[in-house]
C-alpha cells in the first residue's frame, strides 16, 4: 500500500465492502438489499429536513413587521459548528455528537420562541441561528461511512431532497402565519420546528447506531483518530482529496442556489406581486423536489462527473439567456419578462436538481479517506457556510434597484460562476462511482490523473501515472 512520507496519518484499514452480488440496475432492488441501512439514513435525514425548514423560516419570516433577521447569521453559525463537529466526532463518536446536536437544536427553538421578549433580542435570535446547522455535517459523515457503494449516490441525494421537503413545509408555515398579527405569527414558525429534533435524537440513543461503523476498528478510532488534526487533511495524498471535498461543497453556491433561495424576493424586485411570487416559490420547491427524487435513479445509473457537467452546462446557458433578455427590454413585454425569468429559475433548479446538486454531496461524501472523514466533512461544510455568507451578503447589492440594479442581468454573474465550475469539474474531478473505499484509497495513493479514474483497474501494473493530466 502506497503512503506519502509527509503524511502523519496512520496506515488506512480498508473497508470490506464489495459490489459483487449487489444489485445496481434498480434502485428498489438495491434498497431491498440494505433495508436497515436505508432506515437509519431516513431517520438521520430529519436533521437535514430541519436545515431546509430553517432556511425558509429565516429567509421569509423577516417580511413580517414584528420580525427582522440578519439572514447571513444562519450560515455564519454553521462555520463554527462545522469545524467543531469535525473534531468532536472523532473524539466523542458519531452517536454522542448527533445526540448533542439534536438537544442543542431543541434548545435553540426554545431560545427563539422567547426571543421577542425585551433585552438582548438580537443576541438570542443569533444564538438560535447559530445552533440550527449542527446536524448536517454529522449526518453526511455517518451516512458516507455506512453506505455500500451502490447506494452511496442515491442515499446522499437525501440531502437536497429532505432539504427541499423542509423548505416546502417551512414555506407553508410562513404562508399561514403572514396574516397573524403581532409576534404570534413568528412564534408559530419557530415552535413548529421542535418535532424535527426528536427522531435524530432517538436514533442516537440506539446502541446499534455506533456499532454499524464496526468496519473501522475500535482501537483505531480511539487511538489514531485522536492523534490527527485538520493539518493532516492537507498532507500528502490527502491534500488532493480534501480539495475535492471542499470544491464539491462549493458547487451549490456556484450554480446559483443562493439566488434561487431568494426566488420570492427576486421576483418581487422585478415587479411580480407578493402572493404570486410566494406561490411561485412553493411551485419551484415542488419541482426541485421532483428533480431530486429523479436524481436518486440518475446517480445509480450515471457517473458523478457527467451529471455535474451536463447540469452545469444547462445552468450556464440558462443564466446567460436571462441576462441577455434583460439587455433588450423593448423586445420583451413586462409580463413576458416575468415569465422568462421564472422559467429560467425553474430550468436551472430542475437541471441542477437532477445532476450537480445531489452529485456534489456524493462527491463530498466519498472523496476523503475514512481516517479523515469527519474532519474533511467539517472543512467541506465550513466552505459551504462561508460561500453562503459571501453570496447572501453580495447578491442583494448586485440585483437590488438601489445598489447594483442589475436585476435580470444578475444572470451574467451566475453564468460566469457556473462556467468556471464546469471547467474545474472537467479538469480536476475524478469519477468514483461504484468504487469501494479501498479502491478509492489505492487510486489516490497511486496519483491517478482525474480523467483516468473511470478506466483504472487494480490489475493494471502501471496505473497510467505517466499521463499527467491536471489534478486537484
GROMACS .gro file of C-alpha atoms in nm:
model
  472
    1UNK     CA    1   0.000   0.000   0.000
    2UNK     CA    2   0.142   0.338  -0.103
    3UNK     CA    3   0.157   0.610   0.159
    4UNK     CA    4   0.303   0.957   0.138
    5UNK     CA    5   0.609   1.007   0.354
    6UNK     CA    6   0.476   1.351   0.452
    7UNK     CA    7   0.153   1.214   0.593
    8UNK     CA    8   0.129   1.157   0.966
    9UNK     CA    9  -0.199   0.976   0.930
   10UNK     CA   10  -0.167   0.610   1.034
   11UNK     CA   11  -0.200   0.347   0.760
   12UNK     CA   12  -0.554   0.308   0.629
   13UNK     CA   13  -0.761   0.000   0.702
   14UNK     CA   14  -0.971  -0.082   0.402
   15UNK     CA   15  -1.342  -0.132   0.428
   16UNK     CA   16  -1.463  -0.476   0.330
   17UNK     CA   17  -1.749  -0.354   0.111
   18UNK     CA   18  -1.794  -0.550  -0.206
   19UNK     CA   19  -2.004  -0.460  -0.503
   20UNK     CA   20  -2.023  -0.821  -0.612
   21UNK     CA   21  -2.370  -0.962  -0.586
   22UNK     CA   22  -2.514  -0.620  -0.512
   23UNK     CA   23  -2.794  -0.506  -0.741
   24UNK     CA   24  -2.703  -0.189  -0.922
   25UNK     CA   25  -2.951  -0.159  -1.208
   26UNK     CA   26  -3.258  -0.099  -0.992
   27UNK     CA   27  -3.288   0.145  -0.706
   28UNK     CA   28  -3.566  -0.056  -0.541
   29UNK     CA   29  -3.362  -0.376  -0.563
   30UNK     CA   30  -3.062  -0.203  -0.407
   31UNK     CA   31  -3.278  -0.067  -0.125
   32UNK     CA   32  -3.428  -0.411  -0.059
   33UNK     CA   33  -3.074  -0.543  -0.028
   34UNK     CA   34  -2.993  -0.295   0.254
   35UNK     CA   35  -3.323  -0.216   0.435
   36UNK     CA   36  -3.172  -0.136   0.778
   37UNK     CA   37  -2.917   0.099   0.628
   38UNK     CA   38  -3.199   0.280   0.449
   39UNK     CA   39  -3.392   0.313   0.775
   40UNK     CA   40  -3.102   0.475   0.957
   41UNK     CA   41  -3.038   0.713   0.668
   42UNK     CA   42  -3.404   0.822   0.657
   43UNK     CA   43  -3.400   0.888   1.032
   44UNK     CA   44  -3.081   1.093   1.005
   45UNK     CA   45  -3.230   1.285   0.713
   46UNK     CA   46  -3.474   1.455   0.951
   47UNK     CA   47  -3.183   1.667   1.066
   48UNK     CA   48  -3.142   1.775   0.704
   49UNK     CA   49  -3.516   1.845   0.684
   50UNK     CA   50  -3.477   2.077   0.982
   51UNK     CA   51  -3.196   2.258   0.798
   52UNK     CA   52  -3.421   2.327   0.496
   53UNK     CA   53  -3.709   2.427   0.721
   54UNK     CA   54  -3.491   2.684   0.898
   55UNK     CA   55  -3.363   2.829   0.568
   56UNK     CA   56  -3.716   2.920   0.462
   57UNK     CA   57  -3.815   3.046   0.807
   58UNK     CA   58  -3.511   3.272   0.821
   59UNK     CA   59  -3.541   3.383   0.460
   60UNK     CA   60  -3.913   3.468   0.464
   61UNK     CA   61  -4.028   3.541   0.818
   62UNK     CA   62  -3.826   3.865   0.804
   63UNK     CA   63  -4.104   4.002   0.585
   64UNK     CA   64  -4.330   4.014   0.892
   65UNK     CA   65  -4.348   4.351   1.060
   66UNK     CA   66  -4.267   4.206   1.402
   67UNK     CA   67  -3.958   4.015   1.298
   68UNK     CA   68  -3.635   4.121   1.135
   69UNK     CA   69  -3.347   3.881   1.084
   70UNK     CA   70  -2.999   3.903   0.953
   71UNK     CA   71  -3.012   3.612   0.709
   72UNK     CA   72  -2.636   3.558   0.696
   73UNK     CA   73  -2.638   3.456   1.063
   74UNK     CA   74  -2.751   3.102   0.981
   75UNK     CA   75  -2.459   3.005   0.752
   76UNK     CA   76  -2.227   3.210   0.972
   77UNK     CA   77  -2.320   2.992   1.268
   78UNK     CA   78  -2.257   2.687   1.052
   79UNK     CA   79  -1.892   2.789   1.011
   80UNK     CA   80  -1.821   2.744   1.381
   81UNK     CA   81  -2.023   2.423   1.402
   82UNK     CA   82  -1.852   2.261   1.101
   83UNK     CA   83  -1.504   2.298   1.248
   84UNK     CA   84  -1.612   2.189   1.596
   85UNK     CA   85  -1.803   1.890   1.456
   86UNK     CA   86  -1.501   1.752   1.273
   87UNK     CA   87  -1.301   1.736   1.595
   88UNK     CA   88  -1.583   1.625   1.825
   89UNK     CA   89  -1.699   1.336   1.606
   90UNK     CA   90  -1.359   1.167   1.622
   91UNK     CA   91  -1.318   1.218   1.995
   92UNK     CA   92  -1.670   1.152   2.127
   93UNK     CA   93  -1.808   0.934   1.848
   94UNK     CA   94  -2.085   0.991   1.594
   95UNK     CA   95  -2.360   0.881   1.831
   96UNK     CA   96  -2.273   1.123   2.112
   97UNK     CA   97  -2.217   1.406   1.868
   98UNK     CA   98  -2.553   1.355   1.697
   99UNK     CA   99  -2.736   1.343   2.031
  100UNK     CA  100  -2.573   1.669   2.136
  101UNK     CA  101  -2.675   1.828   1.805
  102UNK     CA  102  -3.039   1.721   1.845
  103UNK     CA  103  -3.058   1.850   2.203
  104UNK     CA  104  -2.896   2.179   2.106
  105UNK     CA  105  -3.142   2.219   1.818
  106UNK     CA  106  -3.440   2.169   2.050
  107UNK     CA  107  -3.295   2.418   2.298
  108UNK     CA  108  -3.238   2.669   2.018
  109UNK     CA  109  -3.609   2.657   1.929
  110UNK     CA  110  -3.694   2.748   2.287
  111UNK     CA  111  -3.446   3.035   2.274
  112UNK     CA  112  -3.601   3.169   1.953
  113UNK     CA  113  -3.954   3.130   2.091
  114UNK     CA  114  -3.884   3.375   2.374
  115UNK     CA  115  -3.658   3.599   2.167
  116UNK     CA  116  -3.928   3.863   2.116
  117UNK     CA  117  -3.915   3.945   2.487
  118UNK     CA  118  -3.724   4.260   2.581
  119UNK     CA  119  -3.346   4.268   2.647
  120UNK     CA  120  -3.091   4.111   2.414
  121UNK     CA  121  -3.346   4.020   2.145
  122UNK     CA  122  -3.091   4.013   1.863
  123UNK     CA  123  -2.841   3.811   2.068
  124UNK     CA  124  -3.095   3.537   2.141
  125UNK     CA  125  -3.210   3.522   1.780
  126UNK     CA  126  -2.850   3.499   1.665
  127UNK     CA  127  -2.794   3.211   1.908
  128UNK     CA  128  -3.092   3.035   1.754
  129UNK     CA  129  -2.949   3.072   1.405
  130UNK     CA  130  -2.604   2.956   1.511
  131UNK     CA  131  -2.746   2.639   1.666
  132UNK     CA  132  -2.964   2.521   1.379
  133UNK     CA  133  -2.690   2.392   1.146
  134UNK     CA  134  -2.546   2.138   1.390
  135UNK     CA  135  -2.674   1.817   1.228
  136UNK     CA  136  -2.582   1.839   0.859
  137UNK     CA  137  -2.212   1.752   0.863
  138UNK     CA  138  -2.267   1.476   1.122
  139UNK     CA  139  -2.534   1.310   0.908
  140UNK     CA  140  -2.322   1.322   0.593
  141UNK     CA  141  -2.019   1.180   0.773
  142UNK     CA  142  -2.211   0.886   0.918
  143UNK     CA  143  -2.408   0.810   0.602
  144UNK     CA  144  -2.099   0.815   0.382
  145UNK     CA  145  -1.930   0.567   0.619
  146UNK     CA  146  -2.204   0.303   0.640
  147UNK     CA  147  -2.343   0.314   0.286
  148UNK     CA  148  -2.232   0.048   0.036
  149UNK     CA  149  -2.100   0.183  -0.297
  150UNK     CA  150  -2.422   0.105  -0.487
  151UNK     CA  151  -2.634   0.321  -0.252
  152UNK     CA  152  -2.381   0.593  -0.176
  153UNK     CA  153  -2.502   0.828  -0.451
  154UNK     CA  154  -2.880   0.774  -0.418
  155UNK     CA  155  -2.882   0.795  -0.037
  156UNK     CA  156  -2.660   1.103  -0.020
  157UNK     CA  157  -2.917   1.259  -0.254
  158UNK     CA  158  -3.132   1.265   0.061
  159UNK     CA  159  -2.961   1.592   0.146
  160UNK     CA  160  -3.125   1.808  -0.123
  161UNK     CA  161  -3.446   1.601  -0.110
  162UNK     CA  162  -3.507   1.645   0.262
  163UNK     CA  163  -3.376   1.999   0.250
  164UNK     CA  164  -3.646   2.079  -0.006
  165UNK     CA  165  -3.911   1.897   0.197
  166UNK     CA  166  -3.813   2.117   0.488
  167UNK     CA  167  -3.833   2.427   0.269
  168UNK     CA  168  -4.177   2.327   0.141
  169UNK     CA  169  -4.306   2.269   0.492
  170UNK     CA  170  -4.145   2.591   0.610
  171UNK     CA  171  -4.299   2.793   0.326
  172UNK     CA  172  -4.644   2.658   0.413
  173UNK     CA  173  -4.598   2.752   0.780
  174UNK     CA  174  -4.480   3.103   0.687
  175UNK     CA  175  -4.765   3.146   0.438
  176UNK     CA  176  -5.022   3.056   0.706
  177UNK     CA  177  -4.854   3.297   0.950
  178UNK     CA  178  -4.841   3.601   0.721
  179UNK     CA  179  -5.184   3.730   0.829
  180UNK     CA  180  -5.138   3.667   1.202
  181UNK     CA  181  -5.090   3.998   1.382
  182UNK     CA  182  -4.817   4.062   1.637
  183UNK     CA  183  -4.541   3.826   1.740
  184UNK     CA  184  -4.768   3.519   1.743
  185UNK     CA  185  -4.701   3.458   1.372
  186UNK     CA  186  -4.323   3.439   1.410
  187UNK     CA  187  -4.359   3.235   1.730
  188UNK     CA  188  -4.573   2.979   1.544
  189UNK     CA  189  -4.298   2.948   1.282
  190UNK     CA  190  -4.036   2.875   1.545
  191UNK     CA  191  -4.227   2.635   1.767
  192UNK     CA  192  -4.318   2.421   1.463
  193UNK     CA  193  -3.951   2.317   1.440
  194UNK     CA  194  -3.943   2.126   1.767
  195UNK     CA  195  -4.053   1.781   1.635
  196UNK     CA  196  -3.769   1.762   1.381
  197UNK     CA  197  -3.507   1.723   1.654
  198UNK     CA  198  -3.678   1.420   1.808
  199UNK     CA  199  -3.607   1.145   1.552
  200UNK     CA  200  -3.229   1.201   1.519
  201UNK     CA  201  -3.211   1.201   1.899
  202UNK     CA  202  -3.399   0.869   1.907
  203UNK     CA  203  -3.158   0.718   1.654
  204UNK     CA  204  -2.859   0.842   1.852
  205UNK     CA  205  -2.998   0.671   2.163
  206UNK     CA  206  -2.974   0.328   1.996
  207UNK     CA  207  -2.657   0.136   2.080
  208UNK     CA  208  -2.662  -0.024   1.737
  209UNK     CA  209  -2.609   0.320   1.585
  210UNK     CA  210  -2.235   0.324   1.661
  211UNK     CA  211  -2.192  -0.049   1.600
  212UNK     CA  212  -2.286  -0.004   1.235
  213UNK     CA  213  -1.943   0.150   1.194
  214UNK     CA  214  -1.773  -0.172   1.303
  215UNK     CA  215  -1.572  -0.182   0.983
  216UNK     CA  216  -1.345   0.082   1.144
  217UNK     CA  217  -1.157  -0.091   1.423
  218UNK     CA  218  -1.237   0.041   1.770
  219UNK     CA  219  -0.875   0.074   1.876
  220UNK     CA  220  -0.808   0.261   1.554
  221UNK     CA  221  -1.090   0.506   1.622
  222UNK     CA  222  -0.999   0.561   1.987
  223UNK     CA  223  -0.624   0.586   1.935
  224UNK     CA  224  -0.513   0.705   1.594
  225UNK     CA  225  -0.813   0.930   1.520
  226UNK     CA  226  -0.739   1.138   1.829
  227UNK     CA  227  -0.379   1.186   1.715
  228UNK     CA  228  -0.472   1.358   1.389
  229UNK     CA  229  -0.585   1.713   1.326
  230UNK     CA  230  -0.707   1.936   1.045
  231UNK     CA  231  -0.349   1.988   0.932
  232UNK     CA  232  -0.335   1.622   0.827
  233UNK     CA  233  -0.611   1.688   0.574
  234UNK     CA  234  -0.357   1.887   0.375
  235UNK     CA  235  -0.064   1.645   0.395
  236UNK     CA  236   0.046   1.410   0.120
  237UNK     CA  237  -0.223   1.243  -0.090
  238UNK     CA  238  -0.496   1.369   0.145
  239UNK     CA  239  -0.442   1.726   0.023
  240UNK     CA  240  -0.590   1.639  -0.315
  241UNK     CA  241  -0.883   1.456  -0.158
  242UNK     CA  242  -0.960   1.742   0.082
  243UNK     CA  243  -0.957   1.998  -0.200
  244UNK     CA  244  -1.208   1.787  -0.393
  245UNK     CA  245  -1.436   1.772  -0.087
  246UNK     CA  246  -1.415   2.148  -0.039
  247UNK     CA  247  -1.486   2.220  -0.405
  248UNK     CA  248  -1.782   1.978  -0.405
  249UNK     CA  249  -1.936   2.177  -0.120
  250UNK     CA  250  -1.897   2.495  -0.326
  251UNK     CA  251  -2.095   2.363  -0.624
  252UNK     CA  252  -2.447   2.451  -0.493
  253UNK     CA  253  -2.345   2.812  -0.432
  254UNK     CA  254  -2.165   2.832  -0.764
  255UNK     CA  255  -2.457   2.722  -0.984
  256UNK     CA  256  -2.683   2.982  -0.819
  257UNK     CA  257  -2.859   2.818  -0.524
  258UNK     CA  258  -2.828   3.133  -0.305
  259UNK     CA  259  -3.015   3.333  -0.570
  260UNK     CA  260  -3.270   3.055  -0.617
  261UNK     CA  261  -3.335   3.056  -0.242
  262UNK     CA  262  -3.432   3.424  -0.278
  263UNK     CA  263  -3.682   3.348  -0.555
  264UNK     CA  264  -3.972   3.531  -0.390
  265UNK     CA  265  -3.772   3.844  -0.310
  266UNK     CA  266  -3.604   3.849  -0.653
  267UNK     CA  267  -3.932   3.814  -0.842
  268UNK     CA  268  -4.087   4.092  -0.635
  269UNK     CA  269  -3.798   4.321  -0.726
  270UNK     CA  270  -3.863   4.276  -1.097
  271UNK     CA  271  -4.232   4.356  -1.042
  272UNK     CA  272  -4.420   4.037  -0.957
  273UNK     CA  273  -4.693   4.067  -0.694
  274UNK     CA  274  -4.626   3.939  -0.341
  275UNK     CA  275  -4.870   3.647  -0.319
  276UNK     CA  276  -4.797   3.532  -0.674
  277UNK     CA  277  -4.423   3.530  -0.604
  278UNK     CA  278  -4.484   3.325  -0.288
  279UNK     CA  279  -4.689   3.072  -0.480
  280UNK     CA  280  -4.412   3.062  -0.739
  281UNK     CA  281  -4.167   2.986  -0.457
  282UNK     CA  282  -4.377   2.689  -0.347
  283UNK     CA  283  -4.414   2.564  -0.705
  284UNK     CA  284  -4.039   2.590  -0.753
  285UNK     CA  285  -3.975   2.387  -0.439
  286UNK     CA  286  -4.210   2.112  -0.561
  287UNK     CA  287  -4.031   2.099  -0.898
  288UNK     CA  288  -3.693   2.089  -0.726
  289UNK     CA  289  -3.814   1.805  -0.507
  290UNK     CA  290  -3.928   1.609  -0.812
  291UNK     CA  291  -3.590   1.665  -0.977
  292UNK     CA  292  -3.405   1.545  -0.668
  293UNK     CA  293  -3.620   1.232  -0.648
  294UNK     CA  294  -3.528   1.158  -1.009
  295UNK     CA  295  -3.162   1.210  -0.914
  296UNK     CA  296  -3.172   0.902  -0.689
  297UNK     CA  297  -3.203   0.693  -1.005
  298UNK     CA  298  -2.968   0.901  -1.220
  299UNK     CA  299  -2.694   0.876  -0.955
  300UNK     CA  300  -2.740   0.499  -0.960
  301UNK     CA  301  -2.701   0.473  -1.338
  302UNK     CA  302  -2.468   0.757  -1.438
  303UNK     CA  303  -2.134   0.884  -1.316
  304UNK     CA  304  -2.096   1.189  -1.096
  305UNK     CA  305  -1.880   1.380  -1.345
  306UNK     CA  306  -2.118   1.352  -1.647
  307UNK     CA  307  -2.416   1.454  -1.432
  308UNK     CA  308  -2.238   1.760  -1.296
  309UNK     CA  309  -2.101   1.865  -1.635
  310UNK     CA  310  -2.436   1.836  -1.816
  311UNK     CA  311  -2.634   2.019  -1.546
  312UNK     CA  312  -2.375   2.297  -1.513
  313UNK     CA  313  -2.381   2.340  -1.893
  314UNK     CA  314  -2.759   2.384  -1.883
  315UNK     CA  315  -2.739   2.633  -1.594
  316UNK     CA  316  -2.468   2.834  -1.771
  317UNK     CA  317  -2.678   2.870  -2.085
  318UNK     CA  318  -2.998   2.944  -1.890
  319UNK     CA  319  -2.838   3.217  -1.676
  320UNK     CA  320  -2.675   3.367  -1.985
  321UNK     CA  321  -3.010   3.376  -2.164
  322UNK     CA  322  -3.175   3.557  -1.871
  323UNK     CA  323  -2.904   3.822  -1.872
  324UNK     CA  324  -2.921   3.871  -2.249
  325UNK     CA  325  -3.301   3.903  -2.240
  326UNK     CA  326  -3.274   4.190  -1.989
  327UNK     CA  327  -3.038   4.373  -2.224
  328UNK     CA  328  -3.326   4.416  -2.471
  329UNK     CA  329  -3.625   4.529  -2.262
  330UNK     CA  330  -3.808   4.667  -2.566
  331UNK     CA  331  -3.839   4.323  -2.724
  332UNK     CA  332  -3.997   4.157  -2.420
  333UNK     CA  333  -4.320   4.291  -2.275
  334UNK     CA  334  -4.340   4.321  -1.897
  335UNK     CA  335  -4.548   4.008  -1.839
  336UNK     CA  336  -4.327   3.804  -2.071
  337UNK     CA  337  -4.020   3.926  -1.881
  338UNK     CA  338  -4.165   3.784  -1.558
  339UNK     CA  339  -4.236   3.452  -1.723
  340UNK     CA  340  -3.894   3.426  -1.886
  341UNK     CA  341  -3.719   3.496  -1.557
  342UNK     CA  342  -3.938   3.246  -1.375
  343UNK     CA  343  -3.879   2.981  -1.641
  344UNK     CA  344  -3.504   3.040  -1.613
  345UNK     CA  345  -3.511   2.981  -1.239
  346UNK     CA  346  -3.715   2.663  -1.289
  347UNK     CA  347  -3.483   2.538  -1.564
  348UNK     CA  348  -3.169   2.589  -1.355
  349UNK     CA  349  -3.301   2.425  -1.041
  350UNK     CA  350  -3.451   2.132  -1.236
  351UNK     CA  351  -3.130   2.062  -1.427
  352UNK     CA  352  -2.904   2.102  -1.125
  353UNK     CA  353  -3.156   1.923  -0.903
  354UNK     CA  354  -3.117   1.613  -1.120
  355UNK     CA  355  -2.740   1.646  -1.154
  356UNK     CA  356  -2.497   1.886  -0.988
  357UNK     CA  357  -2.673   1.946  -0.656
  358UNK     CA  358  -2.720   1.586  -0.533
  359UNK     CA  359  -2.400   1.471  -0.707
  360UNK     CA  360  -2.200   1.727  -0.508
  361UNK     CA  361  -2.300   1.553  -0.183
  362UNK     CA  362  -2.200   1.215  -0.326
  363UNK     CA  363  -1.861   1.354  -0.431
  364UNK     CA  364  -1.806   1.518  -0.094
  365UNK     CA  365  -1.903   1.201   0.090
  366UNK     CA  366  -1.682   0.957  -0.099
  367UNK     CA  367  -1.365   1.155  -0.174
  368UNK     CA  368  -1.196   1.168   0.166
  369UNK     CA  369  -1.021   0.881   0.343
  370UNK     CA  370  -1.211   0.711   0.625
  371UNK     CA  371  -0.949   0.819   0.877
  372UNK     CA  372  -1.008   1.187   0.796
  373UNK     CA  373  -1.374   1.159   0.703
  374UNK     CA  374  -1.514   1.366   0.992
  375UNK     CA  375  -1.257   1.642   0.962
  376UNK     CA  376  -1.275   1.667   0.583
  377UNK     CA  377  -1.656   1.685   0.606
  378UNK     CA  378  -1.616   1.960   0.865
  379UNK     CA  379  -1.393   2.154   0.625
  380UNK     CA  380  -1.640   2.098   0.343
  381UNK     CA  381  -1.933   2.231   0.544
  382UNK     CA  382  -1.716   2.522   0.657
  383UNK     CA  383  -1.653   2.615   0.295
  384UNK     CA  384  -2.023   2.572   0.217
  385UNK     CA  385  -2.122   2.801   0.503
  386UNK     CA  386  -1.858   3.057   0.408
  387UNK     CA  387  -1.976   3.067   0.047
  388UNK     CA  388  -2.336   3.110   0.167
  389UNK     CA  389  -2.231   3.403   0.385
  390UNK     CA  390  -2.048   3.569   0.096
  391UNK     CA  391  -2.326   3.519  -0.159
  392UNK     CA  392  -2.600   3.621   0.084
  393UNK     CA  393  -2.410   3.940   0.152
  394UNK     CA  394  -2.321   4.040  -0.204
  395UNK     CA  395  -2.620   3.918  -0.408
  396UNK     CA  396  -2.868   4.177  -0.271
  397UNK     CA  397  -2.620   4.451  -0.355
  398UNK     CA  398  -2.588   4.316  -0.709
  399UNK     CA  399  -2.955   4.295  -0.808
  400UNK     CA  400  -3.125   4.548  -0.573
  401UNK     CA  401  -3.252   4.860  -0.758
  402UNK     CA  402  -3.089   5.097  -0.504
  403UNK     CA  403  -2.745   4.933  -0.532
  404UNK     CA  404  -2.609   4.744  -0.834
  405UNK     CA  405  -2.951   4.744  -1.004
  406UNK     CA  406  -2.855   4.454  -1.232
  407UNK     CA  407  -3.196   4.288  -1.192
  408UNK     CA  408  -3.210   4.006  -1.451
  409UNK     CA  409  -2.856   4.087  -1.563
  410UNK     CA  410  -2.752   3.906  -1.246
  411UNK     CA  411  -2.778   3.604  -1.474
  412UNK     CA  412  -2.442   3.701  -1.624
  413UNK     CA  413  -2.279   3.671  -1.280
  414UNK     CA  414  -2.432   3.327  -1.220
  415UNK     CA  415  -2.339   3.215  -1.572
  416UNK     CA  416  -1.977   3.312  -1.511
  417UNK     CA  417  -1.956   3.112  -1.189
  418UNK     CA  418  -2.126   2.811  -1.349
  419UNK     CA  419  -1.882   2.819  -1.643
  420UNK     CA  420  -1.582   2.831  -1.408
  421UNK     CA  421  -1.718   2.535  -1.209
  422UNK     CA  422  -1.778   2.345  -1.534
  423UNK     CA  423  -1.412   2.376  -1.631
  424UNK     CA  424  -1.293   2.285  -1.280
  425UNK     CA  425  -1.503   1.968  -1.275
  426UNK     CA  426  -1.377   1.859  -1.616
  427UNK     CA  427  -1.013   1.911  -1.525
  428UNK     CA  428  -0.992   1.802  -1.163
  429UNK     CA  429  -1.291   1.590  -1.057
  430UNK     CA  430  -1.224   1.213  -1.067
  431UNK     CA  431  -1.503   0.960  -1.121
  432UNK     CA  432  -1.554   0.738  -0.813
  433UNK     CA  433  -1.895   0.585  -0.879
  434UNK     CA  434  -1.929   0.225  -0.753
  435UNK     CA  435  -1.575   0.224  -0.614
  436UNK     CA  436  -1.517   0.078  -0.268
  437UNK     CA  437  -1.322   0.290  -0.016
  438UNK     CA  438  -1.021   0.060  -0.056
  439UNK     CA  439  -1.011   0.109  -0.433
  440UNK     CA  440  -1.053   0.485  -0.393
  441UNK     CA  441  -0.761   0.483  -0.149
  442UNK     CA  442  -0.548   0.289  -0.398
  443UNK     CA  443  -0.624   0.527  -0.685
  444UNK     CA  444  -0.545   0.842  -0.489
  445UNK     CA  445  -0.228   0.691  -0.346
  446UNK     CA  446  -0.117   0.590  -0.695
  447UNK     CA  447  -0.168   0.954  -0.807
  448UNK     CA  448  -0.403   0.856  -1.090
  449UNK     CA  449  -0.490   1.155  -1.315
  450UNK     CA  450  -0.850   1.271  -1.276
  451UNK     CA  451  -0.958   1.169  -1.626
  452UNK     CA  452  -0.819   0.816  -1.582
  453UNK     CA  453  -1.011   0.724  -1.264
  454UNK     CA  454  -1.301   0.577  -1.458
  455UNK     CA  455  -1.073   0.340  -1.655
  456UNK     CA  456  -0.848   0.235  -1.368
  457UNK     CA  457  -0.827  -0.128  -1.266
  458UNK     CA  458  -0.623  -0.286  -0.983
  459UNK     CA  459  -0.494  -0.535  -1.242
  460UNK     CA  460  -0.306  -0.262  -1.424
  461UNK     CA  461   0.057  -0.270  -1.316
  462UNK     CA  462   0.136   0.090  -1.403
  463UNK     CA  463  -0.194   0.280  -1.348
  464UNK     CA  464  -0.141   0.547  -1.613
  465UNK     CA  465   0.053   0.766  -1.371
  466UNK     CA  466   0.273   0.885  -1.655
  467UNK     CA  467  -0.015   1.070  -1.813
  468UNK     CA  468  -0.010   1.392  -1.612
  469UNK     CA  469  -0.343   1.548  -1.684
  470UNK     CA  470  -0.443   1.823  -1.437
  471UNK     CA  471  -0.548   1.702  -1.095
  472UNK     CA  472  -0.673   1.863  -0.777
   0.00000   0.00000   0.00000
